[in-house]
XYZ file of C-alpha atoms in Angstrom:
552
model
C 22.636 4.899 -4.574
C 22.258 8.512 -5.348
C 21.796 11.181 -2.652
C 18.764 13.353 -3.577
C 19.750 16.290 -1.443
C 17.577 18.285 0.860
C 15.681 21.018 -1.137
C 14.588 22.053 -4.557
C 18.065 23.932 -5.177
C 19.453 20.354 -5.657
C 16.839 19.122 -7.927
C 18.412 16.773 -10.591
C 17.239 17.093 -14.245
C 16.633 13.780 -15.604
C 15.671 14.693 -19.160
C 14.754 17.766 -21.172
C 11.103 18.645 -20.294
C 8.627 17.197 -22.728
C 5.549 18.622 -23.839
C 2.589 17.855 -21.379
C -0.138 15.731 -22.338
C -3.091 15.091 -20.052
C -1.873 11.725 -19.278
C 1.758 12.521 -19.357
C 2.696 8.893 -19.803
C 5.784 7.463 -21.445
C 3.988 6.121 -24.529
C 0.341 6.372 -25.421
C 0.767 2.951 -27.405
C 2.300 1.160 -24.161
C 0.093 2.644 -21.491
C -3.649 3.274 -21.167
C -4.822 6.884 -20.756
C -5.479 7.977 -17.141
C -9.177 7.740 -16.558
C -9.458 11.190 -15.069
C -13.197 10.978 -15.039
C -12.817 8.086 -12.602
C -10.492 10.000 -10.365
C -13.158 12.864 -10.217
C -16.081 10.763 -9.503
C -14.459 8.519 -6.819
C -13.119 11.477 -5.094
C -16.390 13.411 -5.141
C -18.399 10.354 -3.988
C -15.999 9.449 -1.013
C -15.815 13.034 0.037
C -19.512 13.877 0.009
C -21.329 14.739 3.046
C -23.228 11.362 2.675
C -20.102 9.505 3.771
C -19.651 11.637 6.947
C -16.009 11.958 6.689
C -15.486 8.256 6.463
C -14.535 7.488 10.166
C -14.072 3.942 10.810
C -16.837 2.096 12.680
C -19.572 4.704 11.526
C -22.155 4.374 8.743
C -19.694 6.255 6.612
C -17.482 3.301 6.738
C -20.260 0.988 5.667
C -20.874 3.215 2.728
C -17.251 3.303 1.788
C -16.572 -0.382 1.921
C -19.664 -1.144 -0.128
C -18.544 1.615 -2.673
C -15.061 0.451 -3.047
C -15.968 -3.205 -3.348
C -18.262 -2.002 -6.270
C -15.481 0.042 -7.717
C -12.713 -2.594 -7.459
C -15.004 -5.121 -9.303
C -15.991 -2.715 -12.018
C -12.250 -1.832 -12.451
C -11.586 -5.632 -13.188
C -10.161 -6.712 -9.972
C -10.624 -10.029 -8.083
C -11.509 -10.379 -4.333
C -7.943 -10.536 -2.822
C -8.527 -12.146 0.470
C -9.490 -15.832 -0.276
C -12.608 -14.836 -2.129
C -13.506 -11.862 -0.131
C -13.034 -8.147 -0.718
C -12.390 -7.335 3.090
C -9.807 -8.094 5.649
C -11.259 -7.427 8.974
C -9.405 -5.254 11.556
C -10.320 -5.333 15.184
C -10.305 -1.869 16.687
C -11.744 -0.066 19.702
C -12.979 3.443 19.828
C -12.838 5.475 23.123
C -14.485 8.751 23.235
C -13.486 10.912 26.204
C -16.325 12.790 28.044
C -16.502 15.204 30.958
C -12.949 16.356 30.301
C -11.491 18.348 33.066
C -8.861 20.892 32.667
C -5.046 19.950 32.855
C -3.936 21.475 36.200
C -0.284 22.285 36.589
C 1.304 24.121 39.479
C -2.238 25.319 40.381
C -2.916 26.792 36.907
C -5.773 25.287 34.928
C -5.281 24.757 31.297
C -8.572 24.434 29.049
C -8.988 21.540 26.908
C -8.663 22.268 23.055
C -7.275 25.631 23.397
C -4.246 24.778 25.574
C -4.030 20.914 25.800
C -5.440 17.909 24.569
C -5.455 14.264 25.956
C -6.575 10.847 25.575
C -6.062 7.460 27.044
C -5.179 4.182 25.145
C -6.474 2.251 28.133
C -10.001 0.673 27.771
C -11.330 1.795 31.022
C -14.415 3.954 32.023
C -12.812 6.583 34.055
C -9.243 8.092 33.965
C -7.713 10.207 36.654
C -4.159 11.578 36.699
C -3.465 12.587 40.239
C -0.629 14.964 41.331
C 1.637 13.229 38.874
C 5.276 14.529 39.122
C 6.384 16.106 35.842
C 9.774 15.128 34.420
C 11.229 16.856 31.401
C 12.812 14.087 29.395
C 13.960 16.069 26.311
C 13.031 14.347 23.076
C 11.981 11.269 24.994
C 14.312 9.067 23.006
C 15.891 5.755 24.080
C 18.136 4.647 21.297
C 21.077 2.413 22.413
C 22.305 2.021 18.869
C 22.913 5.637 18.771
C 24.237 5.881 22.205
C 21.234 8.223 23.466
C 18.919 7.721 26.259
C 16.913 10.523 27.522
C 15.486 8.376 30.142
C 18.770 7.257 31.776
C 18.778 7.323 35.586
C 15.123 8.198 36.052
C 12.360 6.071 37.454
C 9.235 7.117 35.607
C 6.941 5.223 37.340
C 3.871 7.256 38.315
C 5.317 10.282 36.590
C 4.527 12.380 33.622
C 6.922 12.813 30.772
C 7.163 16.348 29.392
C 8.556 15.668 25.895
C 9.788 17.875 22.795
C 8.463 17.088 19.416
C 10.740 15.742 16.611
C 14.216 14.387 17.482
C 17.368 16.212 18.819
C 18.886 17.524 15.429
C 15.789 18.525 13.443
C 17.025 22.145 13.219
C 20.286 21.088 11.515
C 20.862 22.452 8.037
C 22.290 19.068 6.801
C 21.559 15.553 6.986
C 24.398 14.789 9.210
C 23.862 14.176 12.979
C 22.959 11.767 15.698
C 19.377 11.389 14.275
C 20.097 11.950 10.546
C 20.283 15.755 10.817
C 17.381 17.609 9.524
C 15.803 14.397 8.328
C 13.478 12.981 11.131
C 13.810 9.441 12.243
C 11.118 7.265 13.688
C 12.293 8.530 17.132
C 10.843 11.852 16.255
C 7.321 10.592 15.677
C 4.649 11.156 18.270
C 3.658 7.408 18.100
C 7.264 6.509 19.203
C 7.340 9.021 22.017
C 4.208 7.708 23.556
C 5.361 4.045 22.984
C 8.611 4.745 24.732
C 7.016 6.717 27.677
C 4.733 3.560 28.082
C 7.754 1.228 28.227
C 9.287 3.554 30.713
C 6.534 3.131 33.001
C 5.246 6.538 32.889
C 1.720 7.470 34.144
C 1.538 10.262 31.510
C 3.253 11.507 28.399
C 2.582 15.226 27.151
C 4.248 16.350 24.043
C 5.194 20.109 23.555
C 3.690 21.234 20.112
C 5.657 23.612 17.859
C 4.673 24.307 14.293
C 8.091 23.798 12.571
C 9.239 20.514 14.168
C 5.687 19.164 14.096
C 5.105 20.240 10.587
C 1.480 21.281 11.253
C -0.276 23.871 13.559
C -2.114 23.549 16.813
C -5.351 23.436 14.802
C -4.246 19.901 13.504
C -3.537 18.724 16.963
C -6.781 19.900 18.333
C -8.903 18.411 15.529
C -7.122 15.167 15.368
C -7.143 14.494 19.247
C -10.663 15.708 20.071
C -13.580 13.373 19.768
C -13.641 9.683 19.205
C -10.330 8.080 19.084
C -9.683 4.682 17.351
C -7.097 2.226 18.561
C -5.909 -1.200 17.516
C -7.686 -3.876 19.968
C -5.012 -4.987 22.522
C -5.155 -8.192 24.310
C -4.574 -6.455 27.724
C -7.152 -3.647 26.930
C -4.325 -1.203 26.675
C -3.260 -1.436 30.272
C 0.465 -1.498 29.422
C -0.055 2.116 27.990
C 0.513 5.314 29.800
C -2.746 6.476 31.532
C -2.876 9.847 29.752
C -1.216 10.726 26.501
C -1.610 14.518 25.249
C -0.138 17.697 23.839
C 0.210 21.058 25.117
C 0.829 24.382 23.155
C 4.278 25.803 23.215
C 3.111 28.681 25.172
C 1.628 26.391 27.933
C 5.051 24.589 27.980
C 6.781 27.872 28.551
C 4.542 28.654 31.461
C 5.169 24.975 32.901
C 8.794 25.680 32.808
C 8.285 29.105 34.424
C 6.416 27.595 37.190
C 9.289 25.242 37.759
C 11.738 28.150 37.795
C 13.268 27.144 34.521
C 13.531 28.652 30.868
C 12.000 26.305 28.123
C 14.398 27.772 25.533
C 17.296 26.689 27.618
C 15.750 23.303 28.461
C 15.079 22.800 24.730
C 18.734 23.629 23.800
C 20.189 21.406 26.520
C 17.976 18.506 25.179
C 19.798 18.493 21.891
C 23.047 17.641 23.358
C 24.626 14.314 23.780
C 24.378 13.282 27.468
C 21.357 15.106 28.249
C 19.684 13.894 31.416
C 16.132 14.038 32.383
C 14.983 16.873 34.589
C 12.433 16.597 37.497
C 10.402 19.740 37.449
C 9.167 19.654 41.055
C 5.632 20.397 40.026
C 2.809 18.023 39.227
C 0.059 17.448 36.697
C -3.573 16.359 37.149
C -6.648 15.729 34.999
C -9.538 13.345 34.839
C -12.254 12.397 32.142
C -14.633 9.555 31.523
C -14.788 7.308 28.451
C -17.411 5.717 26.223
C -15.798 2.545 24.716
C -17.024 0.692 21.772
C -15.357 -2.359 20.159
C -15.819 -3.103 16.648
C -14.288 -4.500 13.323
C -13.196 -2.185 10.799
C -11.851 -3.411 7.227
C -9.259 -3.118 4.811
C -10.479 -3.578 1.152
C -8.375 -5.965 -0.950
C -8.321 -6.520 -4.524
C -5.880 -8.409 -6.923
C -5.196 -8.603 -10.746
C -3.685 -12.099 -10.827
C -0.361 -12.257 -12.668
C 0.098 -14.237 -16.002
C 3.350 -15.877 -15.176
C 4.223 -15.403 -11.437
C 0.777 -14.921 -9.789
C 2.337 -15.742 -6.180
C 4.538 -12.577 -6.509
C 2.945 -9.353 -5.664
C 3.363 -5.804 -6.355
C 1.416 -3.679 -3.807
C -0.467 -0.524 -4.034
C -1.890 1.179 -0.917
C -3.955 4.175 0.148
C -6.032 4.931 3.153
C -9.752 5.340 2.819
C -10.595 6.629 6.146
C -10.720 10.080 7.415
C -11.743 11.878 10.755
C -15.529 11.808 10.548
C -17.122 14.654 12.510
C -14.544 16.888 14.039
C -14.179 20.353 15.323
C -16.559 22.534 13.524
C -15.589 25.351 11.051
C -16.842 28.849 11.870
C -19.724 28.144 9.653
C -20.762 25.207 11.674
C -19.599 22.515 9.216
C -18.213 19.677 11.446
C -17.756 16.913 8.639
C -14.004 16.387 7.808
C -14.615 15.183 4.256
C -11.001 14.341 3.642
C -11.114 15.042 -0.102
C -7.550 15.448 -0.792
C -6.575 13.488 2.337
C -7.405 10.789 1.321
C -10.056 10.467 -1.222
C -7.706 11.322 -3.989
C -5.302 8.387 -3.192
C -8.204 5.958 -2.838
C -9.635 7.148 -6.180
C -6.032 6.587 -7.664
C -6.144 2.886 -6.523
C -9.409 2.503 -8.577
C -7.988 4.359 -11.536
C -4.707 2.178 -11.534
C -6.650 -0.993 -11.378
C -8.668 0.103 -14.438
C -5.529 1.070 -16.302
C -3.666 -2.271 -15.530
C -6.768 -4.239 -16.257
C -7.190 -2.549 -19.628
C -3.411 -3.131 -20.292
C -3.841 -6.855 -19.540
C -2.347 -9.013 -16.727
C 1.256 -8.405 -16.125
C 3.793 -11.196 -15.222
C 3.364 -10.732 -11.594
C 0.197 -10.094 -9.585
C -0.896 -6.535 -8.757
C -2.466 -6.159 -5.246
C -4.528 -3.179 -4.262
C -5.225 -2.434 -0.581
C -7.409 0.502 0.509
C -6.489 0.483 4.308
C -8.512 1.656 7.349
C -7.689 3.791 10.402
C -4.540 5.574 9.114
C -5.505 8.622 10.765
C -5.572 6.807 14.036
C -1.983 5.756 13.723
C -1.590 3.579 10.566
C -3.848 0.882 12.278
C -5.058 -0.785 9.105
C -1.742 -0.969 7.230
C -0.118 -2.208 10.611
C -2.728 -4.973 10.855
C -2.151 -6.000 7.128
C 1.727 -5.832 7.855
C 1.271 -8.206 10.839
C -1.341 -10.423 9.142
C -0.464 -10.078 5.416
C -2.999 -11.263 2.848
C -0.061 -11.885 0.427
C 3.194 -13.151 2.072
C 5.566 -10.199 2.748
C 8.595 -12.578 1.462
C 6.432 -12.784 -1.914
C 5.721 -8.985 -1.985
C 8.121 -7.475 -4.517
C 7.675 -4.038 -3.308
C 5.093 -1.252 -3.750
C 3.843 2.368 -3.808
C 1.741 4.255 -1.374
C -0.545 7.070 -2.390
C -1.601 9.592 0.250
C -3.131 13.057 -0.567
C -2.717 13.867 -4.271
C -2.584 17.607 -4.586
C -4.950 19.397 -7.289
C -2.535 22.210 -7.922
C -2.080 21.527 -11.681
C 0.684 20.010 -13.634
C 4.438 20.058 -12.261
C 7.799 19.610 -13.671
C 8.957 17.575 -10.774
C 7.834 14.806 -8.285
C 8.814 14.919 -4.542
C 10.703 11.832 -3.387
C 9.918 11.070 0.361
C 12.559 8.851 1.648
C 14.808 9.035 -1.388
C 17.897 7.055 -1.350
C 16.695 4.230 0.878
C 15.974 1.448 -1.530
C 16.760 0.172 -4.965
C 13.355 1.167 -6.055
C 14.915 4.458 -6.624
C 16.199 3.382 -9.987
C 12.459 2.418 -10.895
C 11.349 5.710 -9.869
C 14.104 7.509 -11.963
C 13.081 5.571 -15.172
C 9.402 6.429 -14.730
C 10.222 10.111 -13.906
C 12.553 10.438 -16.895
C 9.861 8.978 -19.228
C 7.609 11.717 -18.139
C 10.348 14.444 -18.765
C 10.081 15.422 -15.126
C 12.598 15.810 -12.342
C 12.942 14.528 -8.780
C 12.942 17.007 -6.023
C 14.089 15.933 -2.513
C 11.629 16.154 0.374
C 11.541 19.985 1.249
C 10.642 19.195 4.813
C 12.845 16.208 6.022
C 12.301 17.255 9.618
C 8.560 16.344 9.176
C 9.393 12.721 9.060
C 6.788 11.952 6.324
C 8.337 8.681 5.408
C 7.173 7.347 8.823
C 3.775 8.980 8.669
C 1.833 7.095 6.216
C 0.803 3.502 5.450
C 3.797 2.370 3.496
C 5.833 2.565 6.710
C 3.950 -0.374 8.133
C 5.374 -2.552 5.130
C 8.688 -0.924 5.025
C 9.659 -1.622 8.652
C 8.714 -5.221 7.950
C 11.310 -5.309 4.987
C 9.009 -4.452 1.931
C 10.655 -1.790 -0.289
C 7.886 0.884 -0.623
C 8.030 4.151 -2.623
C 6.353 7.220 -1.339
C 6.123 9.823 -4.005
C 4.187 13.194 -3.590
C 2.910 15.779 -5.990
C 5.604 18.136 -7.403
C 6.149 21.510 -6.083
C 7.606 23.128 -9.348
C 4.459 23.905 -11.035
C 4.071 24.835 -14.799
C 1.932 27.781 -13.596
C 4.110 29.690 -10.991
C 7.141 27.275 -10.334
C 8.363 26.447 -6.912
C 6.884 29.620 -5.434
C 3.265 28.531 -6.427
C 3.789 25.050 -5.427
C 5.032 25.834 -1.930
C 2.257 28.342 -1.475
C -0.356 25.722 -2.701
C 0.841 23.172 -0.302
C 1.130 25.764 2.417
C -2.545 26.720 2.044
C -3.687 23.438 2.117
C -1.975 22.627 5.425
C -3.087 25.806 7.098
C -6.693 25.858 5.739
C -7.877 22.471 4.777
C -5.679 19.673 6.197
C -7.647 17.738 8.817
C -10.493 20.263 8.967
C -13.960 20.545 7.520
C -12.693 22.400 4.296
C -10.960 19.648 2.911
C -13.795 19.271 0.498
C -14.299 18.314 -3.124
C -14.141 21.222 -5.627
C -15.541 20.664 -9.197
C -13.191 23.294 -10.354
C -10.060 21.641 -9.415
C -7.363 21.148 -12.197
C -6.700 17.393 -12.370
C -3.871 17.352 -14.906
C -1.279 17.203 -12.120
C -3.104 14.308 -10.480
C -3.116 12.485 -13.795
C 0.582 13.041 -14.144
C 1.097 11.411 -10.823
C -1.174 8.486 -11.590
C 0.725 7.921 -14.764
C 3.797 7.709 -12.684
C 2.458 5.283 -10.300
C 1.239 3.216 -13.201
C 4.726 3.153 -14.691
C 6.395 2.306 -11.560
C 3.933 -0.601 -10.873
C 4.048 -2.014 -14.189
C 7.807 -2.036 -14.273
C 7.875 -4.018 -10.970
C 5.206 -6.343 -12.236
C 6.815 -7.130 -15.570
C 10.353 -7.443 -14.164
C 12.093 -10.554 -12.558
C 14.106 -8.328 -10.052
C 13.783 -8.304 -6.291
C 14.623 -4.859 -4.978
C 16.124 -4.413 -1.798
C 16.883 -1.887 0.653
C 20.371 -0.100 0.276
C 23.338 -1.446 2.512
C 23.049 0.208 5.976
C 19.402 1.140 5.714
C 17.445 0.466 8.857
C 15.102 -2.007 7.123
C 17.735 -3.914 5.119
C 18.320 -6.657 7.710
C 14.577 -7.277 7.989
C 14.187 -7.699 4.278
C 17.126 -10.021 4.033
C 15.632 -12.182 6.876
C 12.242 -12.108 5.354
C 13.651 -13.339 2.019
C 15.761 -16.034 3.744
C 12.624 -17.256 5.408
C 10.335 -17.428 2.479
C 10.128 -18.613 -1.158
C 10.388 -15.239 -2.661
C 13.180 -12.631 -3.184
């Protein structure tokens, strides 16, 4: 497979740029027009204050589920889960109360400004008492890569201080023990907390830094404050660490100084093979109470049955949830409406269903799944992956839509995780038909392929494409695209100002929805079973799934 490179300087031109029509589809005779009015209206409704930020387990969820059932039916879909529109997803909500400062070496760090922390344990009171802090570098245990940051250290009762991302995120190339600049799953915060728990740690604290995290402290504070939703566990979460949290980079520097060390030197040491964990000789303490609520959320599942192979499925996913009420903006607005993230992607599900229904049933079935609790750690898609409505061995592949940017039309699309599967060829044909180009992920260190709902299917072997809105805008080129994405991340993402704007330019979103249509339609009309490329981390899982099932 082709190597997409690492930045827009390596963009490949697939065809001369065609004149841009609103739908930017390959052929008006073959493809229905993109229903832009549907995209606008579904986004507007889902992002309205009436839906209260669409947090799972709230009245906002009830309104969202009812609305999506209505929209899926109107688009021509059938209920996908044995006659039901929903797949129940058991969750637990834990809301911390009476949160004490984080006390390290006698210094008190205020919640929100300096640290945030939660527990995955379903218990009424949490107390981390004088837990010895151990600097564990990037907190990675990867035997297949010859790397173990926990080698030789007993973490029971102790608190792991962990760097964000993985050991070679600052590389200029994709070469290195953890794929160089491109993040692996070992760099994700979800993995770091999982591994700390496996090591028996009492606490796990990640050091935030803007570049390797790919977002600012404001995103951490907003996301980790207020009610937190988790997958219900049989043991009530007791196998997890007592406290999981984050500290600012400035606080981490102070912690290192209190231990008589220099954080910059510690960070450098952690990038080297053979790094060993360092007990800091100081302790961490905090405590808080919890309100606990157990409930069932829901994935919304619709299907357009295939005309020839109805038991073979092409999957479309987008998450309907957002953060609900969150840290208020200066004007007092405390509803995180999630208009771009991800009312736009959910609206695209409805629009695509309409388009495919209008075009007529393809050979294979098309499945549309609006998943819950993505913002809480991909919980809805994870539940679907573990309990698939449509067998994974009979799922041909799919596309995930998460945050469609309303920046206007672009000459390119951004391929997240390019070079991983044979679906790249399908993407190339669809992009070429639009007269656009493919740009490699400009921020591979952010690990975006592991941060949205396609990952829950990919890690179980299903080839999934994750394609983002382009950055080479017709109006302003890469400079304007990069500025637009940066503005969204800094001023809107995961905050109360991710709100619907009636003045948005939807022509770029229409481009992207047309692309998703072409990709899904080709998979649904083809007899091919795409796989991951040889050597990819998910190839063996796909091969095993195919061998065990009747598909592939």
